[in-house]
Coordinates of C-alpha atoms in Angstrom, one line a residue:
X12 CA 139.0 -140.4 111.1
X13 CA 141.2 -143.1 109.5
X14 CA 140.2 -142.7 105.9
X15 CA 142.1 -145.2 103.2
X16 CA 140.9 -146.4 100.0
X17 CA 138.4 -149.7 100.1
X18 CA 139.7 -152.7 100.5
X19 CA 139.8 -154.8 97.6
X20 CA 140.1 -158.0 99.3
X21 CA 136.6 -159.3 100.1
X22 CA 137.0 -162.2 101.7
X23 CA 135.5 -162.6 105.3
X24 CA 132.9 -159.8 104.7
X25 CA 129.5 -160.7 106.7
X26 CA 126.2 -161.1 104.1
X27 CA 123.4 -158.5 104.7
X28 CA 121.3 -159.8 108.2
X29 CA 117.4 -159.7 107.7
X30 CA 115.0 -158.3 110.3
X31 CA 111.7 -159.6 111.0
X32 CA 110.8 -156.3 111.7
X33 CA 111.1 -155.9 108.0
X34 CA 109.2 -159.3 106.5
X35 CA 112.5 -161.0 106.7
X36 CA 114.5 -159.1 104.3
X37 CA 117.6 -156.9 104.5
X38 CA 117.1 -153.5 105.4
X39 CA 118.5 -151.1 102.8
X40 CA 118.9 -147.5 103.3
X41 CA 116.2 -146.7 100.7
X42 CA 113.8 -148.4 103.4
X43 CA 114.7 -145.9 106.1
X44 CA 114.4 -143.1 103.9
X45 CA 111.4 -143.6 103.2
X46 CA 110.2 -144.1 106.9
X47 CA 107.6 -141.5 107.6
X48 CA 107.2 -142.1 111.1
X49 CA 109.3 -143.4 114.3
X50 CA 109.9 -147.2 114.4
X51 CA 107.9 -149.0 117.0
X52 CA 110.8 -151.6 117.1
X53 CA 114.3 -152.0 116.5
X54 CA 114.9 -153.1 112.9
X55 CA 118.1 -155.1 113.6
X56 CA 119.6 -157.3 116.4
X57 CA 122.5 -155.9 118.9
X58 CA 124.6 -158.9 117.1
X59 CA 123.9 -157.5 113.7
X60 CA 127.1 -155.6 114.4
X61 CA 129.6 -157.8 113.4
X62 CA 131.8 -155.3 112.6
X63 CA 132.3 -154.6 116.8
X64 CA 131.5 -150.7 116.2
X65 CA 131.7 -149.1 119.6
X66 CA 130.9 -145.5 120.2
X67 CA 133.0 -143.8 122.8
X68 CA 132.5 -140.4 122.9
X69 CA 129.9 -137.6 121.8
X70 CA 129.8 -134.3 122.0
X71 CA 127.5 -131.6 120.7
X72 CA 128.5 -127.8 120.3
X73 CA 126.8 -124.8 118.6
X74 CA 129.0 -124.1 115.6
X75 CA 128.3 -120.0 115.5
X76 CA 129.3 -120.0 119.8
X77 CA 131.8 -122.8 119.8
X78 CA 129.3 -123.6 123.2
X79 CA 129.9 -127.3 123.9
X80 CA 126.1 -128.3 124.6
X81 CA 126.7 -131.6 125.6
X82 CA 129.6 -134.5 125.9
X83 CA 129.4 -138.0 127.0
X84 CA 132.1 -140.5 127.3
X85 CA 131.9 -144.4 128.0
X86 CA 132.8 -145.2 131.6
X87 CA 136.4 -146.5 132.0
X88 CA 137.3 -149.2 134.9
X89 CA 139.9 -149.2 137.3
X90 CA 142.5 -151.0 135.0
X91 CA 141.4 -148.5 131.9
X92 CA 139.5 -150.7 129.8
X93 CA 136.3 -149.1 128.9
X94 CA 133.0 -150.3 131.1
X95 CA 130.3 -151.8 128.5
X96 CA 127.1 -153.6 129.0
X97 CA 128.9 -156.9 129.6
X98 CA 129.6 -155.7 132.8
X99 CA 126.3 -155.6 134.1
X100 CA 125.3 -158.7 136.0
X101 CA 121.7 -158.4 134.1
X102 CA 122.1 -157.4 130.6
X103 CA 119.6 -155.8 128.7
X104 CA 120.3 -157.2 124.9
X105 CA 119.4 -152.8 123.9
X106 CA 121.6 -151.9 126.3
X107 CA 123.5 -148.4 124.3
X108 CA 121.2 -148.5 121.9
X109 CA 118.8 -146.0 123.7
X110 CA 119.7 -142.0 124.9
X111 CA 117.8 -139.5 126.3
X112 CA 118.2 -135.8 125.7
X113 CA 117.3 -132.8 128.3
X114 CA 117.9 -129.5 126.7
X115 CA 116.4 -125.9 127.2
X116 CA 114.4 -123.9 124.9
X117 CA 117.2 -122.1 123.4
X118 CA 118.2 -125.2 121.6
X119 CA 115.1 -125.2 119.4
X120 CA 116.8 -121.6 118.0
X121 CA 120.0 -122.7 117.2
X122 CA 121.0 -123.5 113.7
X123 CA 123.8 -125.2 113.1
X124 CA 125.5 -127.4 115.6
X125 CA 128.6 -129.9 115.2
X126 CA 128.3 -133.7 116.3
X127 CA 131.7 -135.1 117.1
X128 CA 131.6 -138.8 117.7
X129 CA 134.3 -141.3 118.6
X130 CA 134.4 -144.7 117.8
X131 CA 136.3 -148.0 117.8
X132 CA 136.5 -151.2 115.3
X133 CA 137.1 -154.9 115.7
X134 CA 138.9 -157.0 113.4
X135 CA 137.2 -156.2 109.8
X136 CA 137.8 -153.2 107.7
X137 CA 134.1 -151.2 107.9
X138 CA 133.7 -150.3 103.6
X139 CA 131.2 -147.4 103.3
X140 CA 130.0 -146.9 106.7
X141 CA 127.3 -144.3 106.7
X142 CA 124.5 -143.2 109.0
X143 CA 120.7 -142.4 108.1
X144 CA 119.2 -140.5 111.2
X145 CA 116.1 -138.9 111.0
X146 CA 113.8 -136.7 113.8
X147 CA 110.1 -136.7 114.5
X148 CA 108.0 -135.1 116.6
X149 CA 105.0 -137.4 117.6
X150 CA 104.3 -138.7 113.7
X151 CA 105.9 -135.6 112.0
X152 CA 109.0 -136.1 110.3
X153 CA 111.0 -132.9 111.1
X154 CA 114.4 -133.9 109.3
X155 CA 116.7 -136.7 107.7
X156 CA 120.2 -136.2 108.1
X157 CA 122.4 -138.3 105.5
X158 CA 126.3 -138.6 106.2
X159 CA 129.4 -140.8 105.4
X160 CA 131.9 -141.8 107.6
X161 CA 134.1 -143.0 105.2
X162 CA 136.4 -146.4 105.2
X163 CA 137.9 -147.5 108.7
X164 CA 140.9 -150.1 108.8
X165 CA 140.4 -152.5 111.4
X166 CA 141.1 -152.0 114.9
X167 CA 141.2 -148.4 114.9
X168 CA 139.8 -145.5 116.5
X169 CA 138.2 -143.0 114.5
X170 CA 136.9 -139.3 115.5
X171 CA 134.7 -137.3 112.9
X172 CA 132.9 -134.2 113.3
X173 CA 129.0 -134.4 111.7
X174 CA 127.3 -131.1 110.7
X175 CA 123.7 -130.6 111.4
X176 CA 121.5 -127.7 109.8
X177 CA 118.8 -127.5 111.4
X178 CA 114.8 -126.5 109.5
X179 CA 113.1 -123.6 110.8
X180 CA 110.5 -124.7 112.5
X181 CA 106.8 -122.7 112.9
X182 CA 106.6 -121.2 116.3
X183 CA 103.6 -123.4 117.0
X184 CA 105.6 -126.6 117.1
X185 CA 108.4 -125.1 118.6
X186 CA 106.3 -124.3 121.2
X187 CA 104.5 -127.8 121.0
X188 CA 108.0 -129.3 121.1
X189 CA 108.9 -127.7 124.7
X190 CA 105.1 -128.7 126.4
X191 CA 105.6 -132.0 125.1
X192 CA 109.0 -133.6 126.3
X193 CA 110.2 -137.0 125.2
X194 CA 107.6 -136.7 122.3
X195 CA 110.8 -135.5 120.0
X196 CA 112.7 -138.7 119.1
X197 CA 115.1 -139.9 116.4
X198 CA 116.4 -143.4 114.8
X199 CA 119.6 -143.9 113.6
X200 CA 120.4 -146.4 111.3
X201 CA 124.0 -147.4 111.0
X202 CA 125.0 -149.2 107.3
X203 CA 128.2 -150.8 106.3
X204 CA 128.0 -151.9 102.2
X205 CA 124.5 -150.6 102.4
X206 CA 123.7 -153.4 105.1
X207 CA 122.2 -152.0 108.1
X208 CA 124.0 -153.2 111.6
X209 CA 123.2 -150.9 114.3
X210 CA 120.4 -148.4 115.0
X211 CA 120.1 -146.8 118.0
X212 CA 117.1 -144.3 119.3
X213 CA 117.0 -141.2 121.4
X214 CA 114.2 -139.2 122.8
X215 CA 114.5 -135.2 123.8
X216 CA 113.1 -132.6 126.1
X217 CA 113.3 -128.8 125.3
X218 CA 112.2 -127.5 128.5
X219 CA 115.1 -127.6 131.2
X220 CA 115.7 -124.9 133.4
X221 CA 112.2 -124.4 133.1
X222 CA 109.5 -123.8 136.4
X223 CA 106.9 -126.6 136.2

């Protein structure tokens, strides 16, 4: 990941966006920290990223195999440019902002797994850009995961590697977890100066390969 020292020029930088979701006010990290539950909404507007983060490519492998687990990329065109949702002749405004997860049981026992994710930037340098993600199953909060991405200059693209350590987890909610898909999700907030600008959800299913 490009990685420089802040910027000290602070001209041009974009003021903290409010969310009705959250009486009117800026969402700080401290407020998704403290979330005990899964948003019912999003807590920021798909324009709230001013900064023109795009995520191109994820991958997810189990650190102790080197077992990729699972890799997406964003669709390219014809003439190489990468497909995004302006393409669409109807655009959904949470269009990217939503995955879903199949995985088999044996997920649930790993217990470390690396998250590579690539990304671009537009025309301002991101300061501080850090994500808050955390996981629930139903209205149990199973695990916040804190990290930093760092500084990014502008128009660049930037690949980091994320480390997840996962809880062990009673066998009872494990097994709860695999009778129940979809009823595992996650929200990730994305900050830049502390101000929130993106956050995406996902859902996830523990029981593929499975007979039903």
């Amino acid at each position: 990941m490009s990685v420089l020292r802040e910027n000290e020029n602070r001209e041009n930088i974009p003021k903290p966006v409010s969310s009705p979701e959250n009486n009117g006010v800026p969402v700080t990290p401290e407020d998704v920290l403290r979330l005990q539950k899964v948003s019912e909404k999003y807590l920021c507007e798909p324009d709230a990223n001013v900064y023109e983060i795009d995520f191109t490519r994820f991958k997810i492998r189990d650190l102790d195999s080197g077992a990729v687990l699972f890799e997406i990329a964003k669709p390219v065109g014809s003439d190489g440019s990468e497909i995004t949702c302006e393409h669409n002749e109807h655009i959904d405004p949470n269009c990217g902002r939503f995955v879903r997860y199949q995985f088999t049981p044996q997920f649930l026992k790993l217990k470390t797994v690396g998250a590579t994710v690539e990304f671009t930037v537009g025309s301002l340098p991101v300061n501080r850009f850090r994500m808050i993600e955390k996981h629930f199953f139903r209205d149990k909060l199973l695990k916040t995961f804190d990290f930093e991405f760092g500084f990014c200059i502008p128009y660049s693209r930037n690949t980091c590697e994320h480390i997840y350590e996962f809880p062990s987890l009673p066998q009872d909610l494990v097994n709860d977890m695999i009778a129940n898909p979809f009823e595992t999700r996650s929200d990730s907030f994305y900050f830049v100066d502390n101000c929130l600008i993106m956050h995406n959800k996902a859902d996830y299913a523990y029981n593929g390969g499975m007979q039903t």
